[in-house]
Tab-separated table of N, CA and C and ligand atoms in Angstrom:
chain	number	residue	atom	x	y	z
I	30	MET	N	126.442	143.067	83.094
I	30	MET	CA	125.278	142.979	83.932
I	30	MET	C	124.132	142.281	83.184
I	31	THR	N	123.461	141.361	83.882
I	31	THR	CA	122.431	140.618	83.281
I	31	THR	C	121.051	141.327	83.462
I	32	ARG	N	120.361	141.437	82.405
I	32	ARG	CA	119.038	142.024	82.488
I	32	ARG	C	118.029	141.075	83.020
I	33	PRO	N	117.155	141.518	83.953
I	33	PRO	CA	116.107	140.536	84.442
I	33	PRO	C	115.205	140.155	83.326
I	34	PRO	N	114.697	138.944	83.363
I	34	PRO	CA	113.825	138.463	82.268
I	34	PRO	C	112.586	139.217	82.178
I	35	ALA	N	112.120	139.449	80.970
I	35	ALA	CA	110.787	140.037	80.724
I	35	ALA	C	109.765	139.096	81.310
I	36	PRO	N	108.563	139.598	81.720
I	36	PRO	CA	107.581	138.717	82.354
I	36	PRO	C	107.247	137.532	81.485
I	37	ARG	N	107.164	137.636	80.224
I	37	ARG	CA	106.742	136.542	79.334
I	37	ARG	C	107.820	135.494	79.144
I	38	ASP	N	109.070	135.786	79.626
I	38	ASP	CA	110.174	134.931	79.538
I	38	ASP	C	110.114	133.751	80.548
I	39	PHE	N	109.205	133.824	81.555
I	39	PHE	CA	109.093	132.775	82.544
I	39	PHE	C	108.465	131.556	81.908
I	40	ASP	N	108.890	130.388	82.287
I	40	ASP	CA	108.250	129.186	81.796
I	40	ASP	C	107.037	128.794	82.605
I	41	HIS	N	106.889	129.483	83.800
I	41	HIS	CA	105.714	129.327	84.624
I	41	HIS	C	105.591	130.553	85.469
I	42	PRO	N	104.397	130.900	85.868
I	42	PRO	CA	104.206	132.084	86.637
I	42	PRO	C	104.793	131.996	88.052
I	43	ASP	N	105.207	133.097	88.576
I	43	ASP	CA	105.687	133.160	90.002
I	43	ASP	C	104.466	133.557	90.863
I	44	VAL	N	104.365	132.948	91.988
I	44	VAL	CA	103.191	133.177	92.911
I	44	VAL	C	103.780	133.632	94.252
I	45	VAL	N	103.145	134.694	94.833
I	45	VAL	CA	103.505	135.136	96.140
I	45	VAL	C	102.131	135.282	96.870
I	46	LEU	N	101.962	134.646	98.006
I	46	LEU	CA	100.833	134.827	98.815
I	46	LEU	C	101.033	135.938	99.873
I	47	VAL	N	100.189	137.007	99.785
I	47	VAL	CA	100.376	138.136	100.723
I	47	VAL	C	99.542	137.733	101.972
I	48	PRO	N	100.142	137.742	103.128
I	48	PRO	CA	99.378	137.412	104.357
I	48	PRO	C	98.128	138.285	104.512
I	49	HIS	N	97.011	137.616	104.644
I	49	HIS	CA	95.755	138.370	104.800
I	49	HIS	C	95.387	139.222	103.575
I	50	GLY	N	95.902	138.858	102.420
I	50	GLY	CA	95.781	139.738	101.244
I	50	GLY	C	95.727	138.875	100.003
I	51	PRO	N	95.991	139.453	98.862
I	51	PRO	CA	95.813	138.782	97.587
I	51	PRO	C	96.935	137.793	97.278
I	52	MET	N	96.791	137.094	96.192
I	52	MET	CA	97.904	136.299	95.624
I	52	MET	C	98.471	137.111	94.443
I	53	LEU	N	99.740	137.377	94.543
I	53	LEU	CA	100.414	138.094	93.492
I	53	LEU	C	100.900	137.071	92.482
I	54	LEU	N	100.629	137.379	91.235
I	54	LEU	CA	101.016	136.445	90.199
I	54	LEU	C	101.817	137.186	89.139
I	55	ARG	N	102.979	136.704	88.865
I	55	ARG	CA	103.863	137.334	87.933
I	55	ARG	C	104.185	136.405	86.774
I	56	GLY	N	104.035	136.945	85.546
I	56	GLY	CA	104.387	136.141	84.388
I	56	GLY	C	103.234	135.337	83.762
I	57	ALA	N	102.059	135.553	84.256
I	57	ALA	CA	100.887	134.795	83.704
I	57	ALA	C	100.371	135.531	82.459
I	58	GLU	N	99.840	134.820	81.562
I	58	GLU	CA	99.234	135.390	80.349
I	58	GLU	C	97.713	135.472	80.502
I	59	SER	N	97.111	134.611	81.330
I	59	SER	CA	95.712	134.640	81.588
I	59	SER	C	95.385	133.988	82.920
I	60	VAL	N	94.176	134.300	83.409
I	60	VAL	CA	93.733	133.686	84.671
I	60	VAL	C	92.375	133.110	84.418
I	61	GLN	N	92.110	131.883	84.781
I	61	GLN	CA	90.729	131.292	84.674
I	61	GLN	C	90.109	131.280	86.042
I	62	ASP	N	88.870	131.853	86.091
I	62	ASP	CA	88.220	131.881	87.384
I	62	ASP	C	87.387	130.605	87.621
I	63	VAL	N	86.662	130.548	88.746
I	63	VAL	CA	85.993	129.265	89.167
I	63	VAL	C	84.845	129.002	88.144
I	64	ASP	N	84.332	130.010	87.467
I	64	ASP	CA	83.287	129.738	86.505
I	64	ASP	C	83.815	129.318	85.128
I	65	GLY	N	85.155	129.294	85.012
I	65	GLY	CA	85.720	128.930	83.749
I	65	GLY	C	86.034	130.083	82.832
I	66	THR	N	85.683	131.284	83.264
I	66	THR	CA	85.956	132.425	82.419
I	66	THR	C	87.436	132.761	82.458
I	67	VAL	N	87.977	132.956	81.266
I	67	VAL	CA	89.423	133.248	81.136
I	67	VAL	C	89.629	134.752	81.072
I	68	HIS	N	90.425	135.331	81.955
I	68	HIS	CA	90.720	136.731	81.988
I	68	HIS	C	92.117	136.968	81.497
I	69	PRO	N	92.290	137.707	80.382
I	69	PRO	CA	93.632	137.995	79.939
I	69	PRO	C	94.390	138.838	80.923
I	70	VAL	N	95.679	138.555	81.098
I	70	VAL	CA	96.511	139.407	81.965
I	70	VAL	C	97.340	140.337	81.075
I	71	GLU	N	97.290	141.597	81.401
I	71	GLU	CA	97.984	142.558	80.552
I	71	GLU	C	99.066	143.310	81.311
I	72	ARG	N	99.320	142.870	82.544
I	72	ARG	CA	100.342	143.511	83.391
I	72	ARG	C	101.434	142.498	83.724
I	73	PRO	N	102.612	142.905	84.077
I	73	PRO	CA	103.662	141.953	84.496
I	73	PRO	C	103.259	141.207	85.784
I	74	VAL	N	102.630	141.974	86.717
I	74	VAL	CA	102.245	141.358	87.986
I	74	VAL	C	100.754	141.780	88.202
I	75	VAL	N	99.957	140.774	88.618
I	75	VAL	CA	98.571	141.069	88.942
I	75	VAL	C	98.252	140.499	90.366
I	76	ALA	N	97.295	141.125	91.014
I	76	ALA	CA	96.838	140.662	92.348
I	76	ALA	C	95.479	140.021	92.270
I	77	LEU	N	95.448	138.746	92.677
I	77	LEU	CA	94.210	137.976	92.640
I	77	LEU	C	93.537	137.931	94.017
I	78	CYS	N	92.318	138.184	94.051
I	78	CYS	CA	91.605	138.204	95.348
I	78	CYS	C	91.540	136.845	95.989
I	79	ARG	N	91.823	136.763	97.256
I	79	ARG	CA	91.723	135.525	98.002
I	79	ARG	C	90.636	135.616	99.097
I	80	CYS	N	90.020	136.837	99.258
I	80	CYS	CA	89.011	136.970	100.333
I	80	CYS	C	87.594	136.833	99.748
I	81	ASP	N	87.466	136.899	98.445
I	81	ASP	CA	86.231	136.796	97.763
I	81	ASP	C	85.303	137.968	97.947
I	82	LYS	N	85.789	139.073	98.394
I	82	LYS	CA	84.974	140.271	98.658
I	82	LYS	C	85.209	141.410	97.698
I	83	SER	N	86.145	141.205	96.774
I	83	SER	CA	86.437	142.252	95.780
I	83	SER	C	85.262	142.526	94.890
I	84	SER	N	85.087	143.744	94.455
I	84	SER	CA	84.048	144.119	93.503
I	84	SER	C	84.526	143.876	92.061
I	85	ARG	N	85.766	143.457	91.947
I	85	ARG	CA	86.371	143.306	90.610
I	85	ARG	C	86.937	141.856	90.463
I	86	LEU	N	86.303	140.854	91.001
I	86	LEU	CA	86.817	139.492	90.980
I	86	LEU	C	87.122	139.138	89.517
I	87	PRO	N	88.172	138.458	89.268
I	87	PRO	CA	89.080	137.778	90.174
I	87	PRO	C	90.177	138.691	90.754
I	88	TRP	N	90.164	139.990	90.419
I	88	TRP	CA	91.241	140.866	90.820
I	88	TRP	C	91.001	141.421	92.192
I	89	CYS	N	92.102	141.620	92.922
I	89	CYS	CA	91.973	142.289	94.232
I	89	CYS	C	91.755	143.751	94.046
I	90	ASP	N	90.800	144.357	94.781
I	90	ASP	CA	90.571	145.780	94.768
I	90	ASP	C	90.870	146.449	96.079
I	91	GLY	N	91.499	145.748	97.010
I	91	GLY	CA	91.898	146.301	98.261
I	91	GLY	C	90.882	146.186	99.404
I	92	THR	N	89.725	145.574	99.082
I	92	THR	CA	88.670	145.424	100.072
I	92	THR	C	89.157	144.575	101.250
I	93	HIS	N	90.049	143.684	101.014
I	93	HIS	CA	90.570	142.793	102.114
I	93	HIS	C	91.107	143.627	103.258
I	94	LYS	N	91.505	144.856	102.959
I	94	LYS	CA	92.174	145.692	104.048
I	94	LYS	C	91.133	146.124	105.084
I	95	VAL	N	89.805	146.188	104.736
I	95	VAL	CA	88.817	146.636	105.666
I	95	VAL	C	88.008	145.468	106.245
I	96	ILE	N	88.354	144.290	105.947
I	96	ILE	CA	87.623	143.153	106.476
I	96	ILE	C	88.219	142.812	107.856
I	97	PRO	N	87.354	142.749	108.885
I	97	PRO	CA	87.918	142.414	110.209
I	97	PRO	C	88.465	140.944	110.156
I	98	ARG	N	89.526	140.730	110.823
I	98	ARG	CA	90.101	139.372	110.926
I	98	ARG	C	89.641	138.665	112.131
Y	276	FES	S1	92.265	139.866	98.601
Y	276	FES	FE1	92.097	141.927	98.186
Y	276	FES	S2	90.102	142.271	97.915
Y	276	FES	FE2	90.132	140.149	98.291
């Protein structure tokens, strides 16, 4: 049986766009926001805010769930 690769074994991050929600990013070592600030990634998968309403930008805090569409 083959073991799945550790997150850092990816040669590029995987991206999944959640409909009406965040962008899930797997395998990234850091994220650079629009201001140029680099945020280290310490988890295998992180959720990046796409609605711009999070109180923890660039990370999703779930606020998108209460925004009317
Ligand atoms: S996408 Fe979740 S708070 Fe913005």
